[in-house]
XYZ file of C-alpha atoms in Angstrom:
765
model
C 221.777 -23.131 -25.246
C 223.586 -23.507 -21.759
C 226.575 -24.790 -23.971
C 226.525 -21.182 -25.600
C 226.409 -18.976 -22.787
C 228.613 -20.963 -20.679
C 231.315 -20.152 -23.933
C 230.303 -16.590 -23.834
C 230.624 -16.035 -20.446
C 234.085 -17.728 -20.374
C 235.051 -15.213 -23.317
C 233.950 -12.132 -21.580
C 235.523 -13.018 -18.058
C 238.781 -13.747 -19.860
C 238.703 -10.850 -21.936
C 238.951 -8.227 -19.354
C 242.369 -9.380 -18.436
C 243.529 -8.377 -22.276
C 240.980 -5.593 -23.576
C 242.108 -3.213 -21.380
C 239.436 -1.292 -18.964
C 236.774 -2.152 -21.209
C 236.012 -5.279 -23.012
C 234.663 -6.458 -26.185
C 230.837 -7.339 -26.845
C 230.258 -10.503 -29.450
C 226.975 -11.652 -30.334
C 225.929 -14.382 -32.825
C 223.623 -16.832 -34.086
C 226.132 -19.615 -33.110
C 229.264 -19.475 -31.177
C 231.835 -22.508 -30.432
C 235.346 -22.370 -28.630
C 238.183 -24.445 -29.748
C 240.520 -24.627 -26.649
C 243.077 -26.450 -28.346
C 244.059 -23.534 -30.603
C 242.734 -20.864 -28.200
C 240.086 -19.751 -30.979
C 236.737 -18.357 -30.759
C 234.155 -19.050 -33.828
C 231.033 -17.140 -34.035
C 228.686 -17.385 -37.269
C 225.673 -16.187 -38.144
C 224.769 -12.387 -37.551
C 227.712 -11.442 -35.906
C 228.080 -8.248 -34.163
C 230.997 -7.000 -32.220
C 231.130 -3.300 -30.278
C 233.412 -1.773 -28.336
C 233.042 1.139 -25.947
C 236.132 3.505 -25.732
C 237.731 4.948 -22.816
C 236.323 8.120 -23.647
C 232.799 7.459 -24.140
C 230.941 9.829 -21.920
C 227.839 7.607 -22.483
C 229.210 4.850 -20.088
C 228.507 5.518 -16.779
C 230.122 1.927 -15.339
C 232.435 -0.655 -16.530
C 230.866 -3.172 -18.868
C 231.606 -6.293 -17.466
C 229.430 -5.047 -14.296
C 226.524 -5.245 -16.537
C 224.283 -8.209 -16.679
C 225.565 -10.622 -19.650
C 222.954 -11.675 -21.987
C 222.505 -13.834 -25.240
C 219.712 -13.057 -27.140
C 217.982 -16.058 -29.191
C 218.234 -15.935 -32.855
C 214.668 -15.093 -33.229
C 214.661 -12.062 -30.742
C 218.324 -11.136 -31.776
C 218.181 -7.207 -32.488
C 221.259 -5.219 -33.987
C 223.338 -3.324 -31.396
C 222.549 0.023 -30.647
C 225.303 2.310 -31.760
C 226.159 5.073 -29.468
C 228.638 8.074 -28.776
C 232.139 7.124 -29.696
C 231.549 3.554 -30.092
C 233.005 1.068 -32.921
C 230.744 -1.725 -34.157
C 231.245 -4.195 -36.586
C 228.936 -7.229 -38.181
C 229.843 -9.549 -40.360
C 228.511 -13.159 -41.380
C 231.200 -15.260 -39.114
C 234.185 -14.516 -37.227
C 237.198 -16.094 -36.167
C 239.171 -14.824 -32.857
C 242.885 -15.647 -31.884
C 243.385 -15.049 -28.192
C 246.810 -15.992 -28.673
C 247.620 -13.350 -31.518
C 244.624 -10.770 -30.431
C 243.497 -10.978 -34.295
C 240.069 -10.708 -35.275
C 239.656 -12.372 -38.650
C 235.637 -11.752 -40.291
C 234.418 -12.782 -43.690
C 230.954 -12.208 -45.705
C 228.997 -8.642 -45.777
C 231.158 -6.940 -43.381
C 229.826 -3.455 -41.870
C 231.937 -1.668 -39.854
C 231.790 1.772 -38.548
C 234.135 3.655 -36.308
C 233.999 6.269 -33.755
C 233.459 8.839 -36.361
C 230.540 7.345 -37.721
C 232.145 6.590 -41.287
C 230.935 3.292 -42.648
C 233.261 0.737 -44.130
C 231.639 -2.098 -46.214
C 234.161 -5.122 -47.047
C 234.189 -8.758 -48.032
C 236.632 -9.723 -45.694
C 238.572 -8.060 -42.806
C 241.349 -8.749 -40.664
C 242.123 -6.332 -37.076
C 243.600 -6.676 -33.779
C 241.316 -6.582 -31.130
C 242.000 -2.692 -30.790
C 240.982 -1.948 -34.199
C 244.655 -0.115 -34.461
C 246.258 -2.245 -37.516
C 244.611 -4.800 -39.694
C 243.987 -5.292 -43.760
C 240.925 -4.846 -45.697
C 239.832 -6.817 -49.292
C 237.040 -5.019 -51.840
C 236.661 -2.209 -49.282
C 233.672 0.477 -49.861
C 234.011 3.671 -47.490
C 231.148 5.988 -46.950
C 232.236 9.151 -45.214
C 230.053 10.935 -42.813
C 231.837 14.227 -42.704
C 231.244 15.184 -46.507
C 229.186 12.244 -47.759
C 231.999 10.988 -49.922
C 232.705 7.347 -51.009
C 236.223 5.646 -51.623
C 236.569 2.146 -53.123
C 239.465 0.030 -53.205
C 240.940 -3.434 -54.097
C 242.336 -3.399 -50.497
C 243.132 -1.310 -47.662
C 245.723 -1.335 -44.826
C 245.105 0.480 -41.125
C 248.417 1.410 -39.324
C 249.037 2.588 -35.728
C 245.241 3.202 -35.407
C 245.416 6.505 -37.428
C 246.706 6.091 -41.337
C 244.661 4.101 -43.907
C 246.288 3.050 -47.097
C 244.075 2.508 -49.914
C 245.350 0.518 -53.000
C 243.989 0.969 -56.526
C 241.398 3.397 -55.202
C 238.680 5.687 -56.382
C 237.172 8.775 -54.714
C 234.029 10.978 -55.058
C 231.322 12.820 -53.080
C 229.215 12.411 -56.013
C 226.000 11.077 -55.983
C 225.153 8.093 -57.829
C 221.990 6.291 -58.846
C 220.514 3.143 -61.005
C 220.394 5.296 -64.160
C 223.699 6.801 -63.760
C 226.108 4.622 -61.832
C 228.825 6.663 -62.736
C 229.776 10.104 -60.638
C 230.046 13.002 -62.574
C 233.779 13.134 -61.296
C 236.007 11.051 -59.363
C 239.437 10.839 -58.446
C 241.691 7.165 -59.180
C 244.619 6.935 -57.839
C 247.158 3.874 -57.350
C 247.598 4.940 -53.638
C 245.454 6.904 -51.512
C 246.787 7.636 -47.930
C 244.346 8.933 -45.223
C 246.284 10.248 -42.377
C 244.067 10.956 -39.681
C 246.872 12.032 -37.068
C 248.093 14.796 -39.818
C 244.601 15.048 -41.174
C 245.516 14.760 -44.821
C 244.663 12.811 -47.577
C 247.034 12.021 -50.217
C 247.379 10.555 -53.612
C 250.157 9.045 -55.995
C 249.619 8.629 -59.649
C 246.056 10.246 -59.620
C 243.965 10.719 -62.423
C 240.815 13.099 -62.142
C 237.397 11.711 -64.391
C 235.148 13.432 -65.554
C 232.009 10.902 -66.223
C 234.724 8.176 -66.566
C 236.933 9.977 -69.147
C 240.148 10.756 -67.712
C 240.984 14.447 -68.412
C 243.739 15.071 -65.811
C 246.809 13.789 -63.942
C 249.052 14.389 -61.203
C 251.852 12.265 -60.251
C 251.113 13.531 -56.385
C 248.372 15.483 -54.886
C 247.024 16.044 -51.419
C 244.347 17.748 -49.676
C 243.150 18.147 -46.183
C 240.360 15.879 -44.466
C 236.940 16.689 -45.021
C 236.592 16.944 -41.542
C 239.344 19.570 -41.696
C 238.029 23.207 -41.249
C 241.341 25.054 -41.726
C 245.030 23.681 -42.735
C 248.132 25.093 -44.248
C 248.836 24.476 -47.518
C 248.226 25.957 -51.033
C 245.071 26.881 -52.109
C 243.678 26.723 -55.703
C 245.244 29.361 -58.108
C 243.259 31.709 -59.818
C 243.835 32.448 -63.324
C 242.765 35.439 -65.572
C 243.339 37.123 -69.012
C 242.672 40.662 -69.627
C 243.527 43.714 -72.092
C 244.832 45.580 -69.156
C 247.033 43.048 -67.461
C 247.826 40.249 -69.744
C 247.786 36.954 -68.663
C 247.562 36.616 -65.045
C 247.913 33.931 -62.217
C 247.295 33.978 -58.346
C 248.581 31.127 -56.247
C 247.610 31.632 -52.533
C 249.534 29.803 -49.660
C 247.218 29.496 -46.804
C 248.825 29.208 -43.176
C 247.372 28.449 -39.957
C 249.029 30.344 -36.918
C 246.666 28.608 -34.209
C 243.042 27.798 -33.546
C 241.952 31.679 -33.810
C 244.184 33.151 -36.057
C 245.526 32.590 -40.089
C 247.304 34.030 -42.940
C 246.830 33.977 -46.601
C 250.279 35.186 -48.678
C 249.341 35.334 -52.557
C 252.029 36.119 -55.016
C 250.349 37.148 -58.534
C 252.159 37.063 -61.643
C 250.796 39.606 -64.510
C 251.713 39.399 -68.263
C 251.847 43.321 -69.020
C 252.331 44.565 -65.504
C 254.620 43.874 -62.668
C 254.193 40.734 -60.073
C 252.113 41.355 -56.855
C 252.304 40.464 -53.605
C 249.117 40.171 -51.378
C 248.058 39.251 -48.144
C 245.600 38.800 -45.665
C 245.654 37.981 -41.585
C 242.471 36.831 -39.846
C 242.205 36.222 -36.143
C 239.330 35.571 -34.084
C 239.142 36.652 -30.027
C 236.649 35.744 -27.378
C 234.111 38.603 -28.542
C 235.106 39.989 -32.071
C 237.165 39.583 -35.061
C 239.969 40.998 -37.014
C 241.059 41.011 -40.458
C 243.913 42.958 -42.370
C 244.517 42.446 -45.728
C 247.090 44.442 -48.353
C 248.959 44.419 -51.246
C 251.913 46.114 -53.079
C 253.348 46.256 -56.736
C 255.322 48.340 -59.265
C 252.996 49.482 -62.464
C 255.155 49.374 -65.918
C 254.445 51.002 -68.910
C 252.926 54.226 -67.778
C 252.301 57.041 -69.906
C 252.090 59.871 -67.532
C 251.014 62.458 -70.165
C 248.109 60.206 -70.836
C 247.061 59.450 -67.499
C 244.918 62.395 -66.441
C 241.893 63.281 -68.209
C 241.647 66.580 -66.476
C 243.997 68.516 -64.059
C 242.223 67.917 -60.811
C 243.056 64.106 -60.977
C 246.270 63.032 -59.206
C 248.396 61.017 -61.465
C 248.799 57.000 -60.765
C 252.454 56.424 -58.949
C 254.884 53.519 -59.757
C 254.704 51.650 -56.814
C 250.933 51.251 -55.549
C 249.520 49.493 -52.357
C 246.394 48.993 -50.460
C 245.622 48.551 -47.447
C 242.397 47.532 -45.507
C 241.443 46.672 -41.715
C 238.143 45.311 -40.646
C 237.390 44.642 -36.942
C 234.387 44.145 -34.760
C 234.639 43.798 -30.786
C 232.037 43.334 -28.223
C 233.376 45.447 -25.268
C 230.300 44.269 -23.367
C 226.719 42.996 -23.857
C 225.596 46.881 -24.730
C 228.957 48.321 -26.285
C 230.766 47.764 -29.788
C 233.429 48.877 -31.331
C 233.923 48.669 -35.074
C 236.561 49.646 -37.421
C 236.949 49.698 -41.103
C 239.986 51.363 -42.766
C 240.226 51.529 -46.373
C 243.299 52.948 -48.003
C 245.315 52.883 -51.477
C 248.288 54.536 -53.463
C 245.579 56.191 -55.357
C 241.598 55.529 -55.942
C 241.831 53.781 -58.903
C 244.178 50.989 -57.725
C 241.660 48.505 -56.929
C 239.648 48.796 -59.970
C 243.004 48.517 -61.858
C 244.430 45.550 -60.174
C 240.736 44.002 -58.759
C 242.220 40.648 -58.579
C 244.315 41.340 -55.484
C 241.039 41.310 -53.348
C 237.456 39.907 -53.126
C 235.927 42.720 -51.893
C 233.448 43.873 -54.545
C 231.955 46.937 -52.639
C 235.621 48.290 -52.312
C 236.769 47.596 -55.940
C 233.938 49.133 -57.625
C 234.265 52.273 -55.430
C 236.501 54.927 -56.398
C 236.763 57.244 -53.422
C 237.850 55.121 -49.981
C 236.103 55.795 -46.913
C 237.578 54.669 -43.299
C 235.630 54.800 -40.073
C 236.056 53.914 -36.773
C 232.969 53.703 -33.852
C 232.366 52.883 -30.454
C 228.472 52.427 -29.940
C 226.569 51.577 -27.080
C 223.157 50.204 -27.702
C 221.023 49.935 -24.429
C 216.793 50.074 -24.259
C 215.720 53.163 -25.779
C 219.316 54.765 -25.543
C 222.048 54.881 -28.399
C 225.237 56.489 -28.088
C 228.248 56.744 -30.271
C 231.449 58.066 -30.748
C 232.741 58.057 -34.792
C 235.669 58.916 -37.142
C 235.788 59.290 -40.739
C 238.475 59.544 -43.215
C 238.132 59.974 -47.022
C 240.373 59.278 -49.927
C 239.713 61.029 -52.909
C 241.235 62.587 -55.933
C 241.356 66.211 -54.230
C 243.009 65.129 -50.743
C 243.151 69.257 -49.963
C 239.645 69.679 -49.728
C 238.540 66.409 -48.672
C 237.438 66.612 -44.680
C 238.579 64.513 -41.587
C 235.303 64.157 -39.540
C 236.720 63.176 -35.775
C 235.169 63.330 -33.699
C 231.517 62.790 -34.318
C 229.518 61.981 -31.387
C 226.145 61.150 -30.994
C 223.030 60.349 -28.292
C 219.742 59.794 -28.584
C 217.169 58.642 -25.994
C 213.815 57.834 -27.062
C 210.772 56.840 -24.478
C 208.083 54.180 -24.440
C 205.021 54.947 -25.477
C 203.389 56.858 -22.489
C 199.421 56.974 -21.440
C 198.339 59.132 -24.601
C 200.827 57.176 -26.541
C 203.206 59.977 -26.878
C 207.137 59.496 -27.668
C 209.651 61.544 -26.726
C 212.644 61.729 -28.826
C 215.836 63.778 -27.362
C 219.036 63.895 -29.780
C 222.389 65.460 -29.200
C 225.069 65.483 -31.970
C 228.809 66.846 -31.387
C 231.013 67.315 -34.678
C 234.396 68.434 -35.473
C 235.690 68.757 -39.028
C 238.784 69.418 -40.387
C 240.634 69.927 -43.948
C 243.971 71.473 -45.508
C 242.386 73.585 -47.549
C 238.913 75.412 -47.612
C 236.970 75.796 -50.685
C 235.817 79.760 -50.896
C 232.222 80.199 -50.462
C 231.266 76.658 -49.623
C 233.077 74.996 -47.123
C 235.859 76.063 -44.336
C 238.796 74.407 -43.126
C 237.910 73.829 -39.883
C 234.418 73.992 -37.914
C 232.730 72.447 -34.805
C 229.204 71.859 -34.636
C 226.769 71.299 -31.523
C 223.077 70.519 -32.350
C 220.682 69.262 -29.806
C 216.920 68.958 -30.175
C 213.742 67.551 -28.541
C 210.875 65.859 -30.228
C 207.379 64.869 -29.597
C 205.044 62.662 -31.356
C 201.485 62.168 -30.411
C 198.675 59.841 -32.212
C 194.908 60.329 -31.919
C 192.651 57.492 -33.621
C 189.029 58.756 -33.894
C 186.270 55.616 -33.371
C 185.572 56.561 -37.071
C 189.093 55.489 -38.439
C 190.702 59.055 -38.703
C 194.082 59.528 -37.277
C 195.802 62.743 -36.382
C 198.958 62.797 -35.610
C 200.952 65.845 -34.143
C 204.905 65.999 -34.113
C 206.971 68.838 -32.508
C 210.581 69.654 -32.639
C 212.849 72.368 -30.675
C 216.162 72.244 -32.265
C 219.130 74.625 -31.194
C 222.422 74.745 -33.199
C 226.006 76.161 -32.652
C 228.684 76.730 -35.006
C 232.650 77.610 -34.602
C 234.150 78.360 -38.431
C 237.774 78.560 -38.633
C 239.351 79.649 -41.869
C 236.407 80.081 -44.349
C 235.834 82.880 -46.678
C 231.822 83.649 -47.248
C 230.564 84.765 -50.489
C 230.307 88.288 -49.799
C 233.612 88.468 -48.001
C 237.248 89.110 -49.360
C 239.347 87.002 -46.843
C 239.371 84.434 -44.403
C 237.490 84.924 -41.153
C 236.874 82.963 -37.581
C 233.298 83.413 -36.247
C 230.547 81.483 -34.017
C 227.030 81.169 -35.498
C 224.109 79.731 -34.076
C 220.159 79.369 -34.320
C 217.289 78.183 -32.478
C 214.655 76.281 -34.780
C 211.409 74.990 -33.919
C 209.002 73.284 -36.061
C 205.486 71.417 -35.982
C 203.286 69.586 -38.148
C 199.615 68.179 -37.779
C 198.932 65.382 -40.326
C 195.633 63.897 -41.026
C 194.656 60.575 -42.630
C 191.501 58.244 -42.751
C 191.871 55.002 -44.543
C 188.702 53.839 -46.538
C 187.920 50.368 -47.676
C 185.362 49.105 -50.574
C 185.437 45.489 -50.254
C 183.499 43.026 -52.872
C 183.434 39.641 -53.112
C 186.557 38.885 -54.399
C 188.333 42.026 -53.972
C 189.136 45.306 -51.991
C 189.829 48.763 -52.769
C 191.476 50.926 -49.984
C 191.685 54.587 -50.394
C 193.598 56.891 -48.117
C 193.634 60.666 -48.383
C 196.391 62.341 -46.510
C 196.783 66.133 -45.338
C 199.419 67.884 -43.296
C 200.228 71.365 -42.191
C 203.833 71.846 -41.271
C 204.902 75.393 -39.380
C 208.652 76.587 -38.598
C 210.324 79.470 -39.093
C 211.744 80.908 -42.592
C 215.083 82.321 -43.271
C 217.271 79.802 -41.016
C 220.056 78.785 -43.290
C 222.554 81.508 -43.925
C 225.533 81.683 -45.864
C 227.476 82.045 -43.045
C 226.446 78.321 -41.806
C 228.468 76.399 -44.345
C 226.919 73.322 -46.122
C 228.604 69.992 -45.652
C 226.223 67.185 -45.136
C 222.713 68.761 -46.850
C 223.834 69.169 -50.424
C 221.806 66.551 -51.850
C 218.319 66.640 -50.352
C 215.409 65.495 -52.731
C 211.723 65.099 -52.549
C 210.331 61.699 -52.997
C 207.518 59.586 -51.977
C 209.183 58.403 -49.206
C 210.116 61.841 -47.356
C 207.224 63.893 -48.353
C 205.309 63.993 -45.116
C 208.406 63.883 -42.991
C 208.899 66.704 -40.560
C 211.976 67.080 -42.112
C 213.060 66.261 -45.399
C 217.138 67.553 -45.469
C 219.538 65.009 -45.352
C 221.890 65.888 -42.594
C 222.022 68.775 -40.390
C 223.645 71.958 -42.030
C 220.415 73.196 -43.441
C 216.799 72.991 -41.702
C 213.463 72.689 -43.982
C 212.021 76.243 -43.067
C 208.750 77.506 -43.992
C 205.435 76.886 -43.642
C 203.765 74.279 -45.982
C 200.661 72.235 -46.635
C 200.882 68.976 -48.052
C 198.662 66.725 -49.554
C 198.536 63.235 -51.005
C 196.287 60.266 -51.905
C 197.079 56.411 -51.396
C 195.215 53.737 -53.455
C 195.380 50.079 -53.226
C 193.129 47.509 -55.051
C 193.589 43.971 -54.020
C 192.020 41.654 -56.561
C 191.660 37.653 -56.960
C 194.672 35.891 -57.847
C 196.730 37.770 -56.043
C 196.933 40.487 -58.373
C 197.743 44.213 -56.869
C 198.005 47.684 -57.324
C 199.225 50.244 -55.319
C 199.254 53.934 -56.507
C 200.285 57.374 -54.476
C 200.291 61.060 -55.124
C 201.261 63.849 -53.560
C 202.264 67.317 -53.529
C 204.002 70.228 -51.154
C 202.620 73.799 -51.071
C 204.629 76.668 -49.723
C 202.541 79.181 -47.465
C 205.403 81.507 -47.047
C 207.179 83.867 -50.176
C 210.821 82.055 -49.447
C 211.942 79.361 -52.250
C 213.160 76.200 -51.149
C 216.372 74.425 -51.477
C 215.164 70.862 -51.575
C 215.433 69.284 -54.977
C 212.026 69.403 -56.483
C 210.301 71.743 -53.996
C 212.434 74.790 -54.996
C 209.336 76.955 -56.005
C 206.207 77.492 -54.092
C 204.202 74.409 -55.695
C 206.681 71.479 -55.703
C 206.735 69.023 -58.241
C 204.208 65.863 -58.113
C 205.797 62.731 -56.814
C 204.133 59.549 -57.149
C 204.562 56.130 -56.852
C 202.804 52.727 -58.688
C 203.685 49.127 -57.889
C 201.489 46.450 -60.156
C 201.162 42.810 -59.413
C 199.260 41.259 -62.661
C 200.308 38.085 -61.067
C 203.001 36.456 -58.951
C 205.130 36.340 -61.685
C 204.972 40.088 -63.204
C 206.020 42.929 -61.188
C 206.495 46.800 -61.665
C 207.695 49.070 -59.446
C 207.196 52.740 -60.657
C 208.456 56.260 -59.076
C 208.941 59.308 -60.251
C 208.604 63.429 -59.927
C 206.976 65.600 -62.428
C 206.952 69.317 -62.762
C 203.822 71.320 -62.292
C 203.329 71.638 -66.436
C 203.863 67.505 -66.247
C 207.692 67.712 -67.610
C 209.219 64.633 -66.240
C 211.901 65.160 -63.886
C 212.645 61.970 -62.314
C 211.889 58.409 -63.348
C 212.673 54.745 -62.010
C 211.008 52.007 -63.246
C 211.794 48.531 -61.902
C 210.252 45.082 -63.978
C 210.476 41.500 -63.061
C 208.951 39.034 -65.302
C 208.572 35.288 -65.364
C 209.493 31.881 -63.236
C 213.092 30.533 -63.046
C 212.664 28.883 -66.613
C 212.195 32.527 -68.183
C 213.345 35.501 -65.850
C 213.339 39.038 -67.302
C 214.254 41.881 -65.061
C 215.489 45.371 -65.922
C 215.683 48.893 -64.128
C 215.460 52.232 -66.185
C 216.529 55.763 -64.863
C 215.880 59.179 -65.767
C 217.032 62.400 -63.911
C 216.646 65.825 -65.735
C 219.690 67.449 -65.989
C 218.292 70.551 -63.463
C 218.445 68.090 -60.807
C 222.067 66.578 -61.219
C 224.980 68.369 -59.396
C 227.083 67.635 -63.246
C 224.444 69.547 -65.366
C 223.871 66.608 -67.491
C 220.818 64.256 -67.982
C 221.112 60.857 -66.743
C 219.322 58.390 -68.766
C 219.961 54.525 -68.224
C 218.760 51.146 -68.344
C 220.024 47.963 -66.994
C 218.591 44.774 -67.813
C 219.070 40.770 -67.222
C 217.605 37.560 -68.828
C 218.259 34.402 -67.127
C 216.803 30.971 -68.028
C 216.883 27.964 -65.505
C 216.139 25.495 -68.766
C 217.444 22.298 -67.002
C 217.454 21.252 -63.403
C 221.331 21.884 -63.268
C 221.738 24.726 -65.867
C 221.326 27.967 -66.005
C 222.092 30.814 -68.875
C 221.965 34.369 -68.174
C 222.313 37.876 -70.168
C 222.838 41.413 -68.699
C 223.547 44.844 -70.281
C 224.228 48.345 -68.528
C 222.972 50.825 -71.459
C 223.824 55.015 -71.668
C 220.463 56.041 -73.424
C 221.561 59.997 -73.474
C 222.021 60.776 -77.111
C 225.907 61.931 -76.739
C 226.787 58.745 -74.163
C 224.860 56.298 -76.275
C 226.455 52.800 -75.735
C 226.735 50.335 -73.664
C 228.829 50.487 -70.555
C 229.002 47.170 -69.721
C 227.950 43.513 -71.198
C 228.078 40.061 -69.552
C 226.415 36.798 -70.667
C 227.117 33.551 -68.429
C 226.401 30.217 -68.499
C 226.646 27.938 -65.243
C 226.104 24.206 -64.347
C 225.274 23.066 -60.796
C 224.800 19.916 -58.804
C 225.808 18.193 -55.241
C 229.298 18.061 -56.007
C 230.408 20.442 -58.740
C 230.124 23.678 -59.929
C 231.271 25.471 -63.048
C 230.415 28.826 -65.047
C 231.709 30.483 -68.175
C 231.046 34.040 -68.873
C 232.127 37.021 -71.327
C 232.233 40.373 -70.468
C 233.037 43.885 -71.942
C 233.221 47.062 -70.280
C 233.844 50.617 -71.037
C 235.066 52.647 -67.864
C 238.080 54.460 -68.765
C 239.732 56.852 -65.816
C 243.486 57.546 -66.034
C 245.214 53.827 -66.552
C 241.871 52.396 -66.220
C 240.848 51.546 -69.995
C 237.772 49.634 -71.519
C 238.644 46.039 -70.939
C 236.838 42.695 -72.396
C 237.549 39.389 -71.299
C 236.031 35.966 -69.955
C 235.238 34.002 -66.876
C 235.335 30.773 -66.089
C 235.108 28.915 -62.694
C 235.436 24.981 -61.686
C 234.524 24.119 -58.093
C 234.718 20.362 -56.795
C 233.347 19.628 -53.501
C 235.728 18.833 -50.777
C 238.604 19.686 -53.287
C 238.474 23.504 -53.351
C 237.654 25.846 -56.053
C 239.794 26.363 -59.355
C 238.763 29.820 -60.677
C 240.151 31.316 -63.368
C 238.649 34.976 -63.867
C 239.523 38.080 -65.747
C 241.995 40.214 -63.790
C 239.930 43.204 -65.032
C 237.694 45.053 -63.205
C 233.935 43.324 -63.300
C 231.377 45.411 -64.953
C 229.592 47.966 -62.355
C 225.866 47.860 -62.374
C 225.265 50.921 -60.333
C 222.940 52.962 -62.530
C 222.694 55.992 -60.647
C 225.957 58.320 -59.818
C 224.744 61.737 -58.711
């Protein structure tokens, strides 16, 4: 024991001169020193560790610590600390002249990045910068991937070269030792300096069967979040564009910004150039995107379905700008700009953008605003611009200023709210009798809410509002006039309401029933919606279960909810065993004055009945229904949503009906959307979906889709077919397929249809 301690101490003292500031630490069951050949020999549970110079965990040089050699029976593995390289083997030979370490037998090497290398033999210098390994297996911590090779070399501490190697991030088990996919190559080079992995003569195997070959292939190190290079291409086929290929190039400008340039080649139309720029700043981010192309074979005589639609130009483009900037802890500025050469460009060429919301909306909205959020105060200045097929009558809204302050509940739980709105709106041309060319609006209102709960459970809510409006109208021909005029208009609108409710509960041994009657008396003056005040933002106000008891049921401010009314309703709730639930509400409004209302569903003295039903027979079956019926029982509105099943079998559907009297187009809307999906195996899922028109004159499916998807820890693929029946100028009914492959750590290979993806929106008013 004395000899072994002395030999280790000699090695320790001498190592200070050649190992730099921090030495190696070697521990083994048996250590001998060959003075003639200047060799250190260690056998049995050999452990080597090196503390790096940049280690934040080392407070003092290692050689100042007390040196210990544990006896074999007390020996424990060395504790790995931050930025330390650790190595374990059966035997070690260290040549002090050549500064070379030779290890053999059950080698485990853990580097400073926590990657683990298993090998049979290893030869390294004492700085671990250069070396040679045989029969190596690498477990990568960053991506959980594995590299195996016949042999490997390390050069200059940065480049690892693997010969006859294989890489895969897929997990394997005893029952299935072959990974789902793997890359085999003659040479795999991992350049840690350039943060790049390169393959020469590479073959991709799927379940051990070679399918793809590439003489040269590279991708970024899995630890790299962003690196310049080509991304996986997007391929597609559609009747509208023909075959198409999109090949993006990603360029890293600096740590906070990047640029993606995406040239797109189509078979039936011209090439498209798309680009996207992104930048992160200290308290915000910015994204700029756009594309440009020239359409071919445009038959302009057949492009318009009516004279009001604008013919698409030959040169077509789109621009997007999105930004979010935190000006302070309370102030936020955002922009969202969306413009295109024509309103159907992003639907016709949906391959240029990944933004489904923009691509599916015909009219584009641009918005810029500065907001302040502090305590109970909200303030904002906003601006809106719209791109439609009628630019001459489309408004520009700027500025739209808003200030709102709400107090905390007071001594009697009262809440006070103060609101101010200022708006300037302009358009090139007026719509006579409907909207003016220019208008300015100032609205100020104060509101008080006071609740009271009696010890019997009755709740009484009192709410009052006092509002003043001032308008300046320019360039407006009123219905009774024959020429444009400029004038000012104003109104003072007080309103108050008292709401009473009492919840009644009957409890059983395994169930409970809740009954809650509600009543409200709402008082306001009549006749405060004159035609001289144009209606810009209150054109579609609809009575439903959510707003029946609101003080004001109007959308926007240009129309007031005038008159006196008595509102009543009934809430029911049943809570049964096994998570069964049943909720039901019905209500109605009765006008107390002779004037008719302007809200859909409340235009007569007695409103339609509004109702809502929610049924939960079990946790795997849910039905949601909301509707509106006339006094005679005629159906005016119905929306039914159902969800049935478990992941093994799941059916969901949405049905909607709106009578033609309640739609601006004066046509019935009757549609159903349904989807059926099944997660029939652990990694497999199949789904079917359809959007079906049920109106007799429009009876057909507007969109159909079926898909099959496989997904596990390292691979995902899906296959889908679709059909659409949308038609708008040069956007025609389309059909095609969708295929997507995603390989973990390698990126995504995504062939997709270049046509418009089915729009599942059921209700467009």
